[in-house]
Short mmCIF file of C-alpha atoms in Angstrom, two decimals:
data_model
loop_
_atom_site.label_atom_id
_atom_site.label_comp_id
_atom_site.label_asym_id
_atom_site.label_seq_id
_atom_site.Cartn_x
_atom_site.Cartn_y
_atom_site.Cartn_z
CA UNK A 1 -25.35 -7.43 6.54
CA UNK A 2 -24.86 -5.09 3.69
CA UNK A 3 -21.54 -3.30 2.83
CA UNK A 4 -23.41 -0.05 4.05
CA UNK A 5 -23.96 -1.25 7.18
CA UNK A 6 -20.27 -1.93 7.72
CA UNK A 7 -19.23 2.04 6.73
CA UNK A 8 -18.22 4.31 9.60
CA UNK A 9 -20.87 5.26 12.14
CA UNK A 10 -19.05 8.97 12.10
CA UNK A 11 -18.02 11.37 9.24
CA UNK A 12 -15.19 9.54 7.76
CA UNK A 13 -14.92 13.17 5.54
CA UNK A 14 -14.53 15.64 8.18
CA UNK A 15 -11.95 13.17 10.15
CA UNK A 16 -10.21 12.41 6.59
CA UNK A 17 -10.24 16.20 5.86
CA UNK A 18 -8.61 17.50 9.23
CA UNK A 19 -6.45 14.73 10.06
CA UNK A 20 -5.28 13.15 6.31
CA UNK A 21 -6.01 9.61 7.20
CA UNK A 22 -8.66 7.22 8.25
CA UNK A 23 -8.31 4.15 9.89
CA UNK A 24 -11.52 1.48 9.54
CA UNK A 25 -10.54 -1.68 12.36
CA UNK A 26 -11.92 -5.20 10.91
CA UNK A 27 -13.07 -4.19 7.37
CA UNK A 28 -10.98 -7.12 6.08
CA UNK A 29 -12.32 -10.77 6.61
CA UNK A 30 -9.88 -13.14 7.93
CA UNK A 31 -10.95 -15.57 4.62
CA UNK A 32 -9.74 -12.28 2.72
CA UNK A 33 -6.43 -12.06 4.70
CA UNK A 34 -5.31 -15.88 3.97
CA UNK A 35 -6.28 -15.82 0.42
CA UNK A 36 -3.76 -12.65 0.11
CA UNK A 37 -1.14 -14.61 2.18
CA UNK A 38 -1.82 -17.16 0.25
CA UNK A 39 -1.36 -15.28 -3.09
CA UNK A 40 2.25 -13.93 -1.55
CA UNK A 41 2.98 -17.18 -0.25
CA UNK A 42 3.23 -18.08 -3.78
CA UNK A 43 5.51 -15.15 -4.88
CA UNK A 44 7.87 -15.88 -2.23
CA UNK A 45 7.81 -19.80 -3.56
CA UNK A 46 8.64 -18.54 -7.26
CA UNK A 47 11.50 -15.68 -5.69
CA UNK A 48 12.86 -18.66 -4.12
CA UNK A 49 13.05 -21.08 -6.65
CA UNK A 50 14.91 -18.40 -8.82
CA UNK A 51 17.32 -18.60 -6.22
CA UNK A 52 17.91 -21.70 -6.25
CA UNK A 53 17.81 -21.88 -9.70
CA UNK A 54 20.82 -19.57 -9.29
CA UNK A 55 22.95 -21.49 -6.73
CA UNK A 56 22.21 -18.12 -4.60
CA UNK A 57 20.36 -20.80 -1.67
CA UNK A 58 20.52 -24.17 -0.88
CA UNK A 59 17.49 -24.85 1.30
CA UNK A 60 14.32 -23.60 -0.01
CA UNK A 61 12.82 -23.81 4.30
CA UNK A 62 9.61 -24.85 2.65
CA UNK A 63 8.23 -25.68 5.85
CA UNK A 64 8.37 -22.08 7.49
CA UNK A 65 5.85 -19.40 7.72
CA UNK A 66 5.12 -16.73 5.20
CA UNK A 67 6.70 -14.37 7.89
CA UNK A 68 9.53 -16.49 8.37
CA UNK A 69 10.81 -18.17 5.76
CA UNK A 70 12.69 -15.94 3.24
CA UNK A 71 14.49 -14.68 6.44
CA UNK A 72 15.46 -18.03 6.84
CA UNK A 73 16.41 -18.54 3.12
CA UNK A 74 18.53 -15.43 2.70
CA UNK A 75 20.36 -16.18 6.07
CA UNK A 76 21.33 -12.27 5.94
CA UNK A 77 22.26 -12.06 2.38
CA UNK A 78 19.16 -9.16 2.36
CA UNK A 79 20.44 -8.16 -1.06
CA UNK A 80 18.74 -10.96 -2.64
CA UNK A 81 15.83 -10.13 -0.73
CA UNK A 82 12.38 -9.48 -3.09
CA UNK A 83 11.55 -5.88 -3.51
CA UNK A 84 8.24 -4.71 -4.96
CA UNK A 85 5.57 -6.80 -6.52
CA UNK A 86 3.51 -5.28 -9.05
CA UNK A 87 2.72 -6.55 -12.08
CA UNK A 88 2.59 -10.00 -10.28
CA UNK A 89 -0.06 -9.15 -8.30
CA UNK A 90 -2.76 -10.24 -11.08
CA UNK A 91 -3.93 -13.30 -8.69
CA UNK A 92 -7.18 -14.32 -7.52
CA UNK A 93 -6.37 -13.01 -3.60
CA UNK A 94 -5.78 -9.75 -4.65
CA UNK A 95 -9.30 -9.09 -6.46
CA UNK A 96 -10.66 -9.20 -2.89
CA UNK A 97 -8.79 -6.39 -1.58
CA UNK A 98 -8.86 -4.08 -4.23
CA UNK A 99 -12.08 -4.28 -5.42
CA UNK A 100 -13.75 -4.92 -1.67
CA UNK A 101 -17.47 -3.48 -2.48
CA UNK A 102 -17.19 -2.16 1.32
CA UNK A 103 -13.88 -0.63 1.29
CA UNK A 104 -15.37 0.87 -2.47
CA UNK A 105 -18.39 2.30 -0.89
CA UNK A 106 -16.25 4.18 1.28
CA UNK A 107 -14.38 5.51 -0.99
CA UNK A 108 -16.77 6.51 -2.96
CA UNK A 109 -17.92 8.90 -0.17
CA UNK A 110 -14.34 11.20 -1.13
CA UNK A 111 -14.23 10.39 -4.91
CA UNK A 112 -17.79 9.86 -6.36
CA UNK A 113 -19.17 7.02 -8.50
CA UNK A 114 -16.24 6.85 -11.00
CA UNK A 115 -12.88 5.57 -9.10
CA UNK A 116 -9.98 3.79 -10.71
CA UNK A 117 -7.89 1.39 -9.28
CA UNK A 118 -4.45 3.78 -9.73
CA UNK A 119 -1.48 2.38 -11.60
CA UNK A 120 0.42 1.96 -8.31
CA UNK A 121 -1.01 -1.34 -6.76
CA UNK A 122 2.19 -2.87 -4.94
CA UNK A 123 3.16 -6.10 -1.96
CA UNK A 124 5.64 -5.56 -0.37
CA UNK A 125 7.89 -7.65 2.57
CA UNK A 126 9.69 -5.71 5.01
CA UNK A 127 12.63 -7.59 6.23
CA UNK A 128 14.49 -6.93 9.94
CA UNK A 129 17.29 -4.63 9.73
CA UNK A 130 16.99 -3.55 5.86
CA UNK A 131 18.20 -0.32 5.13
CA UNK A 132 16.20 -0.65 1.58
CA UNK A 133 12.74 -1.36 3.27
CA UNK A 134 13.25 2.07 5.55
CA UNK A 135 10.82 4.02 3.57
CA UNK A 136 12.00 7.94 4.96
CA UNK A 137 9.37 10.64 5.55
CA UNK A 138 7.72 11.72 2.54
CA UNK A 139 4.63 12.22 0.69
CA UNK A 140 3.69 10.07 -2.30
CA UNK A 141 2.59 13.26 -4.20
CA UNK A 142 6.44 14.05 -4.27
CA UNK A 143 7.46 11.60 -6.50
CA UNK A 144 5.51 13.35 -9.31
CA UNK A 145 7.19 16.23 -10.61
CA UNK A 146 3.93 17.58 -12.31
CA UNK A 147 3.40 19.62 -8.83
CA UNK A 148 0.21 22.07 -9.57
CA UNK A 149 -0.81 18.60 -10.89
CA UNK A 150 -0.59 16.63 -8.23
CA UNK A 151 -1.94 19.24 -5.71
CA UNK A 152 -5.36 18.96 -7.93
CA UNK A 153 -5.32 15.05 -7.74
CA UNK A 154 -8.03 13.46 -6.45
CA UNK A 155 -6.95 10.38 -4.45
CA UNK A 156 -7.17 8.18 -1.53
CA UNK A 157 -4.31 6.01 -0.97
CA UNK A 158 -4.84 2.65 1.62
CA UNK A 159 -2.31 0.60 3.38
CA UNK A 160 -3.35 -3.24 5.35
CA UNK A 161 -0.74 -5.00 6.89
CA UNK A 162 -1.04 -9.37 6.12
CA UNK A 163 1.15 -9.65 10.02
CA UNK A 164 0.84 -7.03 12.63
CA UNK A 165 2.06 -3.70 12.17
CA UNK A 166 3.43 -2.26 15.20
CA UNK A 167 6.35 -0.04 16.22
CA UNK A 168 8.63 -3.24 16.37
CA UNK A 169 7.74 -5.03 13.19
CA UNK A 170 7.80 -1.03 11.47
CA UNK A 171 4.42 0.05 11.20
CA UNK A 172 4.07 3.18 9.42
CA UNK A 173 4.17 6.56 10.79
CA UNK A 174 2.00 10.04 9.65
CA UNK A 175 1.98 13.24 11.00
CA UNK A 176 -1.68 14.41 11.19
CA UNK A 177 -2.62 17.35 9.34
CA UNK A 178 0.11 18.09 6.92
CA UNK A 179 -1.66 17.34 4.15
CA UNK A 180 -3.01 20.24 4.13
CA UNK A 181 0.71 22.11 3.11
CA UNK A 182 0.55 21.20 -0.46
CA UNK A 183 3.58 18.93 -2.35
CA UNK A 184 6.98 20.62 -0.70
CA UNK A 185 10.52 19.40 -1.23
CA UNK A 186 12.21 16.11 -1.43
CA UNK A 187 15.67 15.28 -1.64
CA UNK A 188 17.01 12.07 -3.35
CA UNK A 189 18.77 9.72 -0.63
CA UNK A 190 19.88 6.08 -1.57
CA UNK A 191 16.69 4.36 -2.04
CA UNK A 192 13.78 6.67 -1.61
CA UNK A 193 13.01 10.89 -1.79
CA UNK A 194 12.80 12.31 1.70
CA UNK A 195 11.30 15.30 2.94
CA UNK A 196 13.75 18.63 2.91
CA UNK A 197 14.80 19.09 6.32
CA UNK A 198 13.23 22.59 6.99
CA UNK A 199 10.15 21.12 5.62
CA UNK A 200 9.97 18.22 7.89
CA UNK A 201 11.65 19.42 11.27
CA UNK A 202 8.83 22.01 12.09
CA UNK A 203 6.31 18.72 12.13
CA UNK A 204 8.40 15.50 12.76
CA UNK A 205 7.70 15.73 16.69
CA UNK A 206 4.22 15.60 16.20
CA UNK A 207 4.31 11.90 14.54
CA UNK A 208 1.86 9.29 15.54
CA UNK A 209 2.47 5.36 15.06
CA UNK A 210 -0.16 3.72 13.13
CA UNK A 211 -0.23 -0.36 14.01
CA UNK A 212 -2.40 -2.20 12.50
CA UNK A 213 -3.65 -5.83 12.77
CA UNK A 214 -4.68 -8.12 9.82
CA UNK A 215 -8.08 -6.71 8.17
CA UNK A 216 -7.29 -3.12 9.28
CA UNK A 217 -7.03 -0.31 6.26
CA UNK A 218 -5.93 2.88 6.54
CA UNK A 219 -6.87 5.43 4.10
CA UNK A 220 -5.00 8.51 4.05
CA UNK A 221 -4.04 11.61 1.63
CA UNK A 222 -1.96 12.13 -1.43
CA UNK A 223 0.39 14.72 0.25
CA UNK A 224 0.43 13.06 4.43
CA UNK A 225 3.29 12.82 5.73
CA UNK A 226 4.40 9.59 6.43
CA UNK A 227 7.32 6.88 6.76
CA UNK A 228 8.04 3.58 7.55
CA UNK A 229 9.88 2.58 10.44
CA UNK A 230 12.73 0.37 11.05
CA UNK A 231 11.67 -3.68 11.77
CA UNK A 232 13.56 -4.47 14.60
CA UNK A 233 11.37 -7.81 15.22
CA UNK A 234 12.39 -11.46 14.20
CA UNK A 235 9.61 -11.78 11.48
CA UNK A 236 8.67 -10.40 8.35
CA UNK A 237 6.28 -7.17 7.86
CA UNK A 238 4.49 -8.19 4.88
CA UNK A 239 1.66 -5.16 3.40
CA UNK A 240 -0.31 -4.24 0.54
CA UNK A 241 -0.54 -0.59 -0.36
CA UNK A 242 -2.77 1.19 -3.35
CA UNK A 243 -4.73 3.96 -4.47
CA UNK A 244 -8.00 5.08 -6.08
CA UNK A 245 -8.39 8.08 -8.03
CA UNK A 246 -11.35 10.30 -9.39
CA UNK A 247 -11.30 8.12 -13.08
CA UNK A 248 -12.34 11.55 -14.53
CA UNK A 249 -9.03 12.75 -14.07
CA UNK A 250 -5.36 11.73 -15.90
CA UNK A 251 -3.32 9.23 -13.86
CA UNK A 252 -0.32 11.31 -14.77
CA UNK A 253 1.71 8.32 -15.72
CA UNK A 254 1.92 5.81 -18.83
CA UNK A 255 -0.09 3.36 -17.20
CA UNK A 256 -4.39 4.16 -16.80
CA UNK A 257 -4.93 1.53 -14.04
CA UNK A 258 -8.13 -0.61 -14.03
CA UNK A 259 -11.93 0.96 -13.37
CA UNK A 260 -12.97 -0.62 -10.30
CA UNK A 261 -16.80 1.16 -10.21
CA UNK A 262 -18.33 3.07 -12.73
CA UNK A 263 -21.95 4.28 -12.68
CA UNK A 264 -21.23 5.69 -16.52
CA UNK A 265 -19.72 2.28 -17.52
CA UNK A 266 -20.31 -0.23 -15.04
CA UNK A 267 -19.28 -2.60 -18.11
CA UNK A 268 -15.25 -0.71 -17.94
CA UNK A 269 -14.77 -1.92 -14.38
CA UNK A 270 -13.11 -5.46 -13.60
CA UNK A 271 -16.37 -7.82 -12.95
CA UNK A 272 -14.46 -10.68 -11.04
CA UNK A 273 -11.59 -12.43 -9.50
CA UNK A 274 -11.34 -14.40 -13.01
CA UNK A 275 -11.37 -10.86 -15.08
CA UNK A 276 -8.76 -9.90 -12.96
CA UNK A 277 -6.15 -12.56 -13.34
CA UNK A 278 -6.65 -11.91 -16.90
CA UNK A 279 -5.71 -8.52 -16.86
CA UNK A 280 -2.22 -7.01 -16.59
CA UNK A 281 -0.17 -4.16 -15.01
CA UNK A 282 -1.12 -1.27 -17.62
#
C-alpha cells in the first residue's frame, strides 16, 4: 500500500479549517510505537542513573515498565521527576515519527511541498498527581510575543500518545473552533501561560476530550485551544508532540529546525534515521 492510500478518505482541510484539529486513528505502526518507547525507555535509564549517581534513589526498578517505573523510582519525590526532552531526542525511534512519509503527505495537503520540522520537537512523561505536568488552557501561538506574527504562521502542530490517552491518564482537551479568534491573552501562572479568564470562560463549556491510543495523531492549529488534564491513573502518560511549518517562512526563534521535504532542495531535508542521529537541536 502506498502512503497515499493511507490519507483520509474525506477533506482533512475543510474538517481542519472549521474545527482546528484532525485526528487520523492507526497512522502509526505498532513497530513505530516500540521503537519510540524504546528510544524513551532509554532516557528514562540515563535520568535514572543520574539519580543514582546522586544518592537521590536507591533502586533503579529496572525490571518495571516504561509506564511504571520512574513512578516507582521517585516513590513521590515528583520533583526529581524528568521534564522535557528535546535536544535528546536525536535517536533512531524518533526519525520514524517525525519524518513518517504518510503523516508528511498529509501535511503537505495544509503547507505545500516545503515543510520544516519546527524547532519545538519535545517527549514528554506525565506523572499522576503532578501539578507541573497540568498543562492549563492555552494556545501555543501565545507563547510568542511577535502576535501579528504568529497570526500569519503557517503551522500544523501533532500530538501521539506512546500509552493510552484518556480522561484518566490526562488526555488532552480542545475546544473546537477557536482557532479561528486569533492569539488573545495569557496570563503567567506557576509553570505554564493560561488563557485570560474572559477569554476562556465564553468557550471552556464547549471542551471535548481527545483520547487517543498508540499510533493515533492528532493534528491541530497554532492558536486551538487546548489543555492537558490532570492523570489521576496509576501509570505514566508518556507523548510526543511537534510541529511543521511552511519552510518559506521565519521560525521566529534562534533555532531553524530541520527540512523534512523539500521539492526545491530535496538534498536540505534529513535523508535517514542515521542523518538524524547526527544532527542536533538547532
Amino acid at each position: 500500500m502506498s502512503s497515499m492510500d493511507a490519507l483520509p478518505k474525506f477533506d482533512a482541510r475543510a474538517q481542519f479549517d472549521e474545527e482546528g484539529y484532525l485526528i487520523i486513528k492507526g497512522i502509526l505502526d505498532q513497530k513505530t510505537v516500540q521503537r519510540v518507547r524504546r528510544d524513551l525507555a532509554t532516557l528514562a535509564e540515563a535520568h535514572i542513573q543520574t539519580l543514582l549517581q546522586q544518592g537521590v534513589v536507591s533502586d533503579p526498578k529496572s525490571d518495571l515498565p516504561l509506564e511504571r517505573r520512574l513512578i516507582e523510582v521517585l516513590d513521590g519525590r515528583l520533583e526529581h521527576a524528568p521534564g522535557t526532552f528535546r535536544k535528546e531526542l536525536h535517536m533512531s525511534g524518533f526519525y520514524d515519527v517525525f519524518f513518517n512519509p504518510i503523516v508528511l503527505d498529509i501535511v503537505e495537503q495544509f503547507l505545500g511541498p516545503e515543510i520544516r520540522l519546527y524547532p519545538n520537537y519535545s517527549a514528554r512523561p506525565k506523572l499522576p498527581e503532578s501539578e507541573a505536568t497540568l498543562v492549563l488552557w492555552h494556545q501555543d501561538g501565545g507563547y510568542t510575543d511577535q502576535t501579528v506574527a504568529v497570526n500569519e504562521l503557517r503551522m500544523v502542530n501533532l500530538w501521539t500518545p506512546l500509552v493510552p490517552a484518556t480522561v484518566e491518564t490526562g488526555c488532552m482537551e480542545f475546544v473546537p473552533g477557536t482557532h479561528k479568534l486569533g492569539v488573545v491573552p495569557h496570563v503567567k501562572k506557576r509553570y505554564y501561560l493560561e488563557i485570560a479568564e474572559e477569554h476562556l470562560k465564553p468557550y471552556e463549556g464547549d471542551a471535548i476530550p481527545i483520547e487517543l491510543d498508540p499510533g493515533d495523531v492528532v493534528l491541530f492549529h497554532n492558536l486551538l485551544y487546548h489543555r492537558g488534564l490532570p492523570n489521576r491513573s496509576q501509570i505514566i502518560r508518556w507523548n510526543l508532540d511537534w510541529r511543521y511549518q511552511d519552510a518559506t517562512q521565519p521560525t521566529l526563534r534562534e533555532q531553524q529546525g530541520h527540512m523534512a521535504r523539500s521539492k526545491q532542495r530535496p538534498e536540505a531535508a534529513v535523508q535517514s534515521a542515521e542523518d538524524w542521529v547526527r544532527r542536533s537541536f538547532v
